[in-house]
Short mmCIF file of N, CA and C and ligand atoms in Angstrom, two decimals:
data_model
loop_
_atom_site.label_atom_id
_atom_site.label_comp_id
_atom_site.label_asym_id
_atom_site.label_seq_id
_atom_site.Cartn_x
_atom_site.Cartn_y
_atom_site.Cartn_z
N UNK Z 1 15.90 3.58 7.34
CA UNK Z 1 15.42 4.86 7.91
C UNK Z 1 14.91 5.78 6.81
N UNK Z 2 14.03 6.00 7.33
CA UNK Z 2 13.34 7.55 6.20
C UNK Z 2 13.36 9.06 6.62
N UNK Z 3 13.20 9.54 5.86
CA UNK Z 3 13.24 11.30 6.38
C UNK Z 3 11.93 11.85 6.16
N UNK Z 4 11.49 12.95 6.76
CA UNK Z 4 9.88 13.83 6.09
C UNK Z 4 10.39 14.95 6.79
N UNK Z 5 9.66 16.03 5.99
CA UNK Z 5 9.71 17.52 6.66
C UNK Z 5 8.36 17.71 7.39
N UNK Z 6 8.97 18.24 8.82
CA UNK Z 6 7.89 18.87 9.29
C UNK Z 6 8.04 20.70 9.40
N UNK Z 7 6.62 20.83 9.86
CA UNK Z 7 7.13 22.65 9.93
C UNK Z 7 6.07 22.68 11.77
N UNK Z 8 6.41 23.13 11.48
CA UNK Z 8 5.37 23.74 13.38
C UNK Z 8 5.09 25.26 12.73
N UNK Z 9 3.70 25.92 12.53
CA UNK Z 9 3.29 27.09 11.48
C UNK Z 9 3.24 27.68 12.63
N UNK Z 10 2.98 28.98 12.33
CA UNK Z 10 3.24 30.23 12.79
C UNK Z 10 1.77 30.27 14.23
N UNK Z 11 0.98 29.49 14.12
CA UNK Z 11 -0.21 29.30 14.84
C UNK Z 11 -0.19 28.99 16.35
N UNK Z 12 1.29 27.68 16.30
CA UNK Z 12 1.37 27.03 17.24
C UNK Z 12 2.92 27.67 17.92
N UNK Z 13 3.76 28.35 17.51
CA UNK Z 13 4.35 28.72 17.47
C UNK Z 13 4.36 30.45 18.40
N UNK Z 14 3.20 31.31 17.82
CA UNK Z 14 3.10 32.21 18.60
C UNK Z 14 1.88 31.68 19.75
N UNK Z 15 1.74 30.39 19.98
CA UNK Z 15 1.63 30.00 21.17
C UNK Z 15 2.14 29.10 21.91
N UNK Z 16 3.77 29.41 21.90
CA UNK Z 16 5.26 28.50 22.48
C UNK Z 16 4.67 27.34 22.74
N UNK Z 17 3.91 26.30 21.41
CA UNK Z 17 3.78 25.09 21.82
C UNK Z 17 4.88 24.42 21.44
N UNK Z 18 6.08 25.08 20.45
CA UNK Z 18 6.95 23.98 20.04
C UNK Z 18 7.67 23.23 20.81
N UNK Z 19 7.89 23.23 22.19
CA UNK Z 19 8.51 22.17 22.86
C UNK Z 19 7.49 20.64 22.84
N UNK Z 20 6.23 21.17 23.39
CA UNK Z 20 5.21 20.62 23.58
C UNK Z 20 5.11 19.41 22.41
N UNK Z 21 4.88 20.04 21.12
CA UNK Z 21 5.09 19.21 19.71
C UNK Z 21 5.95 18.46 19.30
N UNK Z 22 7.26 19.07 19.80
CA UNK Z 22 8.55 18.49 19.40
C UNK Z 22 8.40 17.50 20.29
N UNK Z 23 8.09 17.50 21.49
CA UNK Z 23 8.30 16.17 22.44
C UNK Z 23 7.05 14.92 22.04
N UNK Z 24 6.32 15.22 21.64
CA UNK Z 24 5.09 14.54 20.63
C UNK Z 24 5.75 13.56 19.67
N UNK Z 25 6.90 14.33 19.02
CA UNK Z 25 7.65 13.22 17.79
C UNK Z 25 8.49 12.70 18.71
N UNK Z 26 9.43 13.02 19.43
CA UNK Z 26 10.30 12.39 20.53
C UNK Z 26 9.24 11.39 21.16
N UNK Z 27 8.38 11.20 21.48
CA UNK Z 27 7.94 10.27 22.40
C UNK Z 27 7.45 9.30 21.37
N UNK Z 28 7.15 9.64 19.85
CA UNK Z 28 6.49 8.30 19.03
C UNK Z 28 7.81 7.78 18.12
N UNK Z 29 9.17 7.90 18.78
CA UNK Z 29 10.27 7.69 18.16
C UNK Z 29 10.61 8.31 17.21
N UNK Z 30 10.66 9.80 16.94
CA UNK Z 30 11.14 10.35 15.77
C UNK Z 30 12.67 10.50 15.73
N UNK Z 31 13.38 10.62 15.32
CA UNK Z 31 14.26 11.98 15.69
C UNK Z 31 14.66 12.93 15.07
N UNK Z 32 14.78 14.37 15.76
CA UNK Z 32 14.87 15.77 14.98
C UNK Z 32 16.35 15.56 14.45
N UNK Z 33 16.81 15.48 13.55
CA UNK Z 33 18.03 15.66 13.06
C UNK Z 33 18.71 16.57 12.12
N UNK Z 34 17.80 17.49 11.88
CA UNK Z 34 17.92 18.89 11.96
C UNK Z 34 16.66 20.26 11.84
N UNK Z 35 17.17 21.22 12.35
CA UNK Z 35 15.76 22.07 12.33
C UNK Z 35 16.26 23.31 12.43
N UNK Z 36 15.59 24.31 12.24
CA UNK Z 36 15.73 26.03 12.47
C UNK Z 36 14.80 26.84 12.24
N UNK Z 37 14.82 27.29 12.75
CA UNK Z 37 13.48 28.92 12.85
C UNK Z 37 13.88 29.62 11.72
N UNK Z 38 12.82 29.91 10.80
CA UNK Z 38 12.85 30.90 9.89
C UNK Z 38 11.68 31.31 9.68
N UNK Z 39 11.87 32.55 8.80
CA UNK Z 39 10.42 33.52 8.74
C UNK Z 39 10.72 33.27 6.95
N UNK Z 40 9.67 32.84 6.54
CA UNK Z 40 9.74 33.03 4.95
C UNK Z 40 8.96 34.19 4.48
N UNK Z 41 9.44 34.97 3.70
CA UNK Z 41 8.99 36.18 2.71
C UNK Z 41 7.93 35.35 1.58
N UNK Z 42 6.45 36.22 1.44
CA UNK Z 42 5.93 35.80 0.71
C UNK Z 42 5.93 34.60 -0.79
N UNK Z 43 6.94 35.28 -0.92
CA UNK Z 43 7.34 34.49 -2.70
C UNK Z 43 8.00 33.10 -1.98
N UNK Z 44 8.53 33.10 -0.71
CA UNK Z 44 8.99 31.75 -0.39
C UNK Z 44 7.89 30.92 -0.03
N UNK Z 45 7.09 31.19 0.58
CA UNK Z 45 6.04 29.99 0.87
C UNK Z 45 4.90 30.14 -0.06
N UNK Z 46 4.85 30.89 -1.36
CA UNK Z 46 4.23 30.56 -2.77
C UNK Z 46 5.21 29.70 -3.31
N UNK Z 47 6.60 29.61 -3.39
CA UNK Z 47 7.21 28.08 -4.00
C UNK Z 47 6.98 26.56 -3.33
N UNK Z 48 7.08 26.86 -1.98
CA UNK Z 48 6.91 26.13 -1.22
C UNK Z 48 5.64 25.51 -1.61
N UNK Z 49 4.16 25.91 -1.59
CA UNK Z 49 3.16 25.61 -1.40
C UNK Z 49 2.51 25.41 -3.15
N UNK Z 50 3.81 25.60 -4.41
CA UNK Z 50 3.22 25.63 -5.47
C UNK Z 50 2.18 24.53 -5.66
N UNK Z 51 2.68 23.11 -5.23
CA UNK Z 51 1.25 22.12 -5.65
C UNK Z 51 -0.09 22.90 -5.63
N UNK Z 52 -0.25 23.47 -4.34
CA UNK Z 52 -1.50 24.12 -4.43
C UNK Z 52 -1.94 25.52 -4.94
N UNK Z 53 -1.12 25.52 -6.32
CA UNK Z 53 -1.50 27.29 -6.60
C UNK Z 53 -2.79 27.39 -7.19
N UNK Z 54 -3.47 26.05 -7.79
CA UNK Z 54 -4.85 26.46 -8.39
C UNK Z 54 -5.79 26.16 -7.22
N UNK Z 55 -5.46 26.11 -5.57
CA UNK Z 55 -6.43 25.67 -4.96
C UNK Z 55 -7.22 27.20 -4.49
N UNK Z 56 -8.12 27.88 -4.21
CA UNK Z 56 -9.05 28.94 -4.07
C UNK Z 56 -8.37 29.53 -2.37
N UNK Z 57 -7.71 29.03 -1.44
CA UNK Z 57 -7.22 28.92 -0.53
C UNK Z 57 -5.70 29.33 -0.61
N UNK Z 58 -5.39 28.94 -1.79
CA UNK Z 58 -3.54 29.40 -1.71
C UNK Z 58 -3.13 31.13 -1.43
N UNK Z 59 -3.67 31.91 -1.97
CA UNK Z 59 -3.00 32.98 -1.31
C UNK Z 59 -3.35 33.77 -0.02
N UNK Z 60 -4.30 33.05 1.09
CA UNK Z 60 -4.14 32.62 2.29
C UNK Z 60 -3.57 31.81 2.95
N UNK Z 61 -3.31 30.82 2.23
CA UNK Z 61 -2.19 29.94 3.23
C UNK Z 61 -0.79 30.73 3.13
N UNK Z 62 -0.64 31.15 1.58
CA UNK Z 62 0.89 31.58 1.68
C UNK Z 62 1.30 33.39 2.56
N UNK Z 63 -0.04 33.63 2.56
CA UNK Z 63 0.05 34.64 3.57
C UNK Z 63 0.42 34.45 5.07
N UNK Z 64 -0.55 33.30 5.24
CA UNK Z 64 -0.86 32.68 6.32
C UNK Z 64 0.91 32.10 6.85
N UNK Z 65 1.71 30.98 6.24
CA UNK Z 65 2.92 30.72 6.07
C UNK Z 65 3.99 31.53 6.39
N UNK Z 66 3.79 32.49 5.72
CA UNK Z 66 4.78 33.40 5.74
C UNK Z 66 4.49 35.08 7.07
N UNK Z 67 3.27 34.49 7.68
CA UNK Z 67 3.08 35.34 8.94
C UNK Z 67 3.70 35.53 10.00
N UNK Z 68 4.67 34.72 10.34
CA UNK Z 68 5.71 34.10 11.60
C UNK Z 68 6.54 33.41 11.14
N UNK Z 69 7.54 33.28 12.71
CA UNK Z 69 8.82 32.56 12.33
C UNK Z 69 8.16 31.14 12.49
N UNK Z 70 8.53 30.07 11.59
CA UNK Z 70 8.10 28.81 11.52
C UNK Z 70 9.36 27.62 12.39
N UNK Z 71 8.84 26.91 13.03
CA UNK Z 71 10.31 25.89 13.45
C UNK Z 71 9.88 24.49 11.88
N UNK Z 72 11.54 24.31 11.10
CA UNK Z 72 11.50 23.63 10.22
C UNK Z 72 12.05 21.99 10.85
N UNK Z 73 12.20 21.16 10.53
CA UNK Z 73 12.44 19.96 11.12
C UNK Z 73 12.78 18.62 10.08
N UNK Z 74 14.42 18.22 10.37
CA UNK Z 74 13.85 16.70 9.22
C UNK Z 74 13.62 15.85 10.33
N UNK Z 75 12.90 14.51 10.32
CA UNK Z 75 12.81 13.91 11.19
C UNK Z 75 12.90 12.40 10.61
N UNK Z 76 13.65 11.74 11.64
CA UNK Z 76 13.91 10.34 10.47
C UNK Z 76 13.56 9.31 11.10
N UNK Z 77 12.86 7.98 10.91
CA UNK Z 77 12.62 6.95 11.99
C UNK Z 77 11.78 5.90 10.61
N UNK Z 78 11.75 4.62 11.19
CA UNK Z 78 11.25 4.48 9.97
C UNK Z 78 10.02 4.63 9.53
N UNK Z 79 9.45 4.60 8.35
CA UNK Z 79 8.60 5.16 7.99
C UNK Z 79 8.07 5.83 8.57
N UNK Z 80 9.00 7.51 8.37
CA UNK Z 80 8.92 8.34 8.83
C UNK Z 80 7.36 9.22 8.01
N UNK Z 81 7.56 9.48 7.18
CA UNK Z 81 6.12 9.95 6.46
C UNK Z 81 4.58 9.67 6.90
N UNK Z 82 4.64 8.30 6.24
CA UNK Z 82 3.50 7.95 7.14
C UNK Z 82 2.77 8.02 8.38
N UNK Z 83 4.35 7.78 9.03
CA UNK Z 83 4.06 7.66 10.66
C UNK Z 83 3.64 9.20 10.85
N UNK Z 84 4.24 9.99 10.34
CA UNK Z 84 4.18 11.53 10.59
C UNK Z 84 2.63 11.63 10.56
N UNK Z 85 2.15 11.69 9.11
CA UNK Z 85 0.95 11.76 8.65
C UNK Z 85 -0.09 11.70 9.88
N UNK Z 86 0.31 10.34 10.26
CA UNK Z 86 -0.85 9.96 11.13
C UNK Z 86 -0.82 10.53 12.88
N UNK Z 87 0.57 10.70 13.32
CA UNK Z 87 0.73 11.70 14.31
C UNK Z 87 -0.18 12.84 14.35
N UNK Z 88 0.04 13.57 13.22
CA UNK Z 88 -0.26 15.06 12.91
C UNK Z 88 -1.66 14.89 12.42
N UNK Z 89 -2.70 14.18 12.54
CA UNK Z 89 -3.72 14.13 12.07
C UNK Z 89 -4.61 14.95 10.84
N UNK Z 90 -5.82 14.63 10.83
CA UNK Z 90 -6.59 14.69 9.75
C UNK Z 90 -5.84 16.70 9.50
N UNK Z 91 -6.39 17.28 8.36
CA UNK Z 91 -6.14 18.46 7.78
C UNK Z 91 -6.96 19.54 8.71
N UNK Z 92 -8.15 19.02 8.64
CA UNK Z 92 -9.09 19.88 10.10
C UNK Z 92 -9.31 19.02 11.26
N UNK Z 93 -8.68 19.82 12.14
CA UNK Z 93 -8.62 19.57 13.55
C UNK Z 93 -9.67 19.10 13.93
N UNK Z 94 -11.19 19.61 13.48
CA UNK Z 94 -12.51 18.99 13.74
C UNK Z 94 -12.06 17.04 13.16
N UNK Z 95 -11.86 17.04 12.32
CA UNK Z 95 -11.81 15.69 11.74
C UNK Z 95 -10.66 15.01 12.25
N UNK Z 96 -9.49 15.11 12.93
CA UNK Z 96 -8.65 14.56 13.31
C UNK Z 96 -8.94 14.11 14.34
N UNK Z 97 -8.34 12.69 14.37
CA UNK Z 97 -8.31 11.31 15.43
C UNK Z 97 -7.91 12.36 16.74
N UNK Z 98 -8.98 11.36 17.87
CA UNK Z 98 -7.91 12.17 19.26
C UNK Z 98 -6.89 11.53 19.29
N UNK Z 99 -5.88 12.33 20.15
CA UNK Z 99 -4.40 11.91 20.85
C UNK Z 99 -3.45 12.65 19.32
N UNK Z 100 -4.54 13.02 18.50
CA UNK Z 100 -3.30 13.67 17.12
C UNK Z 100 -3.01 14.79 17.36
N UNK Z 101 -1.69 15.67 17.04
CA UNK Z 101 -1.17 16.86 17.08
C UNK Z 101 -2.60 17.96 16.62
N UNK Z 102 -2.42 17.49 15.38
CA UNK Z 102 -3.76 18.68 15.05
C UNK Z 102 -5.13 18.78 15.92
N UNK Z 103 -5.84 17.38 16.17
CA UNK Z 103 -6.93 17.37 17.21
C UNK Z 103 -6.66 18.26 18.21
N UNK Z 104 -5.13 18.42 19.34
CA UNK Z 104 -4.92 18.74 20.65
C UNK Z 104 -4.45 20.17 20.35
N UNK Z 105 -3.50 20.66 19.12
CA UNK Z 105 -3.32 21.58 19.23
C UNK Z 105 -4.01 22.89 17.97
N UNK Z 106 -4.64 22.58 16.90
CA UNK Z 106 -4.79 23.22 15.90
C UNK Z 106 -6.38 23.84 16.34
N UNK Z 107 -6.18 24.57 15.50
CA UNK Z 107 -6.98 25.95 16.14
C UNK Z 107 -8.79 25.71 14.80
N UNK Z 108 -8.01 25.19 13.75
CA UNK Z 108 -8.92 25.33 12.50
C UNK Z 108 -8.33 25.22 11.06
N UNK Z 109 -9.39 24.72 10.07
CA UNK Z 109 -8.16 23.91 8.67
C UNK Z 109 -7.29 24.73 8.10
N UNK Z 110 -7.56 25.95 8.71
CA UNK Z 110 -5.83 26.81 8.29
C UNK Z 110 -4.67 26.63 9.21
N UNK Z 111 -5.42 27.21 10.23
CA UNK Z 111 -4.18 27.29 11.49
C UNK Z 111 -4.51 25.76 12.33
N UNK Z 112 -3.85 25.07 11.47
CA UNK Z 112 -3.93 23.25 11.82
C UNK Z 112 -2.55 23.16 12.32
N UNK Z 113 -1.68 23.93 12.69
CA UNK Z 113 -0.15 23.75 14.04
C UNK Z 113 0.94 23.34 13.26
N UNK Z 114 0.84 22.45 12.21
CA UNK Z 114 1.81 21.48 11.57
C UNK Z 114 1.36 20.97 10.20
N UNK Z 115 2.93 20.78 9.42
CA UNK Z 115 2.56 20.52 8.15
C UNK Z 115 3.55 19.35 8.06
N UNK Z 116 3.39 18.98 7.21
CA UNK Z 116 4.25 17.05 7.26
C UNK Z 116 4.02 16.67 6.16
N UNK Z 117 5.58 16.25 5.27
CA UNK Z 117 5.07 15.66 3.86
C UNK Z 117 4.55 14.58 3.81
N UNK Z 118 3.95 14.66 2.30
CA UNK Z 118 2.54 13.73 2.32
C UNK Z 118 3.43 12.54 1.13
N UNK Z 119 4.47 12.37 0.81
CA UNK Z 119 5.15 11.26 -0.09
C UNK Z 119 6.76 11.41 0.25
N UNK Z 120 7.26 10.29 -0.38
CA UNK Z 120 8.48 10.28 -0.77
C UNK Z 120 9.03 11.21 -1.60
N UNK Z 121 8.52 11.38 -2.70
CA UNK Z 121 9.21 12.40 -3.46
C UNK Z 121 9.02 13.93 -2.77
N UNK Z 122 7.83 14.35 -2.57
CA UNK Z 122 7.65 15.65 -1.91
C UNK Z 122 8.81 15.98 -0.46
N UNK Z 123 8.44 15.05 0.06
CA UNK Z 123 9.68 14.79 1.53
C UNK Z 123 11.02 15.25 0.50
N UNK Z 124 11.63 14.34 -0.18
CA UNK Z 124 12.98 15.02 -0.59
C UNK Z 124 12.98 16.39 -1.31
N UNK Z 125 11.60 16.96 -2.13
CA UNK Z 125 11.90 18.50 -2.26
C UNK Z 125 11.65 19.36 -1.26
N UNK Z 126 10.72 18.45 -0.04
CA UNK Z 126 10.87 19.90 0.82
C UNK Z 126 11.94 19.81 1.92
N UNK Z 127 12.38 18.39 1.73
CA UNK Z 127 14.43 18.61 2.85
C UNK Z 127 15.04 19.55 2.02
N UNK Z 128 14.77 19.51 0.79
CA UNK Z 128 16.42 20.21 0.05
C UNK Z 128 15.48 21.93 -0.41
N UNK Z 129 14.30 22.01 -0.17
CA UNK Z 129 13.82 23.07 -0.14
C UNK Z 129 14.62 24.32 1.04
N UNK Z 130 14.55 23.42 2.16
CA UNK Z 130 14.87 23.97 3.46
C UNK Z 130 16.41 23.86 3.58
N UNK Z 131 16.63 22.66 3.44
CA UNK Z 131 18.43 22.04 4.29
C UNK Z 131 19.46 21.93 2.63
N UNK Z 132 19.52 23.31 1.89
CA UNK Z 132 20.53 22.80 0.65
C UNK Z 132 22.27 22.29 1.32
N UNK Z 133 22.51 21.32 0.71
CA UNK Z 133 23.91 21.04 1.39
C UNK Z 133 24.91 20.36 0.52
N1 LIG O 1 -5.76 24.51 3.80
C1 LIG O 1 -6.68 25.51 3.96
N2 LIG O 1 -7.97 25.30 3.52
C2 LIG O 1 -8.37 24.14 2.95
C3 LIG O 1 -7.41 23.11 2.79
C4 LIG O 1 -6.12 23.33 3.21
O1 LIG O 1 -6.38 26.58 4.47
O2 LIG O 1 -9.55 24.01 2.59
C5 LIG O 1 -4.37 24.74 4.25
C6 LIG O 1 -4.04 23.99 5.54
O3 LIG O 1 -3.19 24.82 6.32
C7 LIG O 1 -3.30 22.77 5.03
C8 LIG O 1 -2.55 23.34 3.83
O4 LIG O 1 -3.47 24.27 3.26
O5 LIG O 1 -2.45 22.24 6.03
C9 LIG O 1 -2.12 22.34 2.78
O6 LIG O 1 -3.26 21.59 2.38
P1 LIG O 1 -3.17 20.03 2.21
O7 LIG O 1 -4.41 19.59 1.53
O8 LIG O 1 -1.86 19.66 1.60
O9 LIG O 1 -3.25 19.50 3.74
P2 LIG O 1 -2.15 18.82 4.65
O10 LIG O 1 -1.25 18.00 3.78
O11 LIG O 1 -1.42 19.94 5.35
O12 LIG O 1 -2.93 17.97 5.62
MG1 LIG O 2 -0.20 18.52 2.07
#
């Protein structure tokens, strides 16, 4: 079994799709095995999002991030990452496969509904980012 973090962003969220989403990973065998609503304060989703601090886009996303309460999520099944990846489709919703989360629910390559780690190593800093234990 593997683990990945998902987030459901503030996009999809102030439009109560998270049941909708959550039942999306429930139906392609995920399971939520833990999660919680939080609102991160700026400086939290600039750590969060450091990979991308030289990208021209980062202090809109981390604005963007930290705009709403987010639902956080580990989700474990196997190859959980991957599988995620490809659930949650391409980065812009224009470019994402139909039947993918982002295609059905994302608005545009910011407000794309969902974020999902993209490796193994990243997956374990952003569980213990969220779930310290
Ligand atoms: N993003 C953006 N503009 C871009 C590329 C990315 O606003 O040109 C945002 C988008 O919300 C994306 C996040 O930055 O989900 C992280 O980018 P990444 O390339 O890691 O995409 P992801 O892994 O989320 O598909
Ligand atoms: Mg990414």
């Amino acid at each position: 079994m593997e683990q990945t973090l998902s987030i459901i962003k503030p996009d999809a969220m102030e439009r109560n799709l998270e049941e909708k989403i959550k039942s999306v990973f429930i139906e392609n065998n995920f399971q939520i095995v833990k999660e919680k609503k939080v609102k991160l304060d700026k400086k939290d989703a600039e750590l969060f999002y450091k990979v991308h601090e030289a990208k021209p886009f980062y202090n809109d996303l981390c604005n963007y991030l930290s705009s709403g309460v987010i639902l956080v999520m580990v989700l474990e099944k196997d190859n959980a990452i991957l599988d995620n990846r490809k659930i949650m489709g391409a980065t812009n919703p224009i470019e994402a496969a139909s039947g993918t989360i982002r295609k059905i629910f994302g608005i545009s390559i910011d407000k794309n509904s969902v974020h999902g780690s993209d490796s193994k190593e990243n997956a374990e800093k952003e569980i213990s980012f969220f779930f310290k234990d």
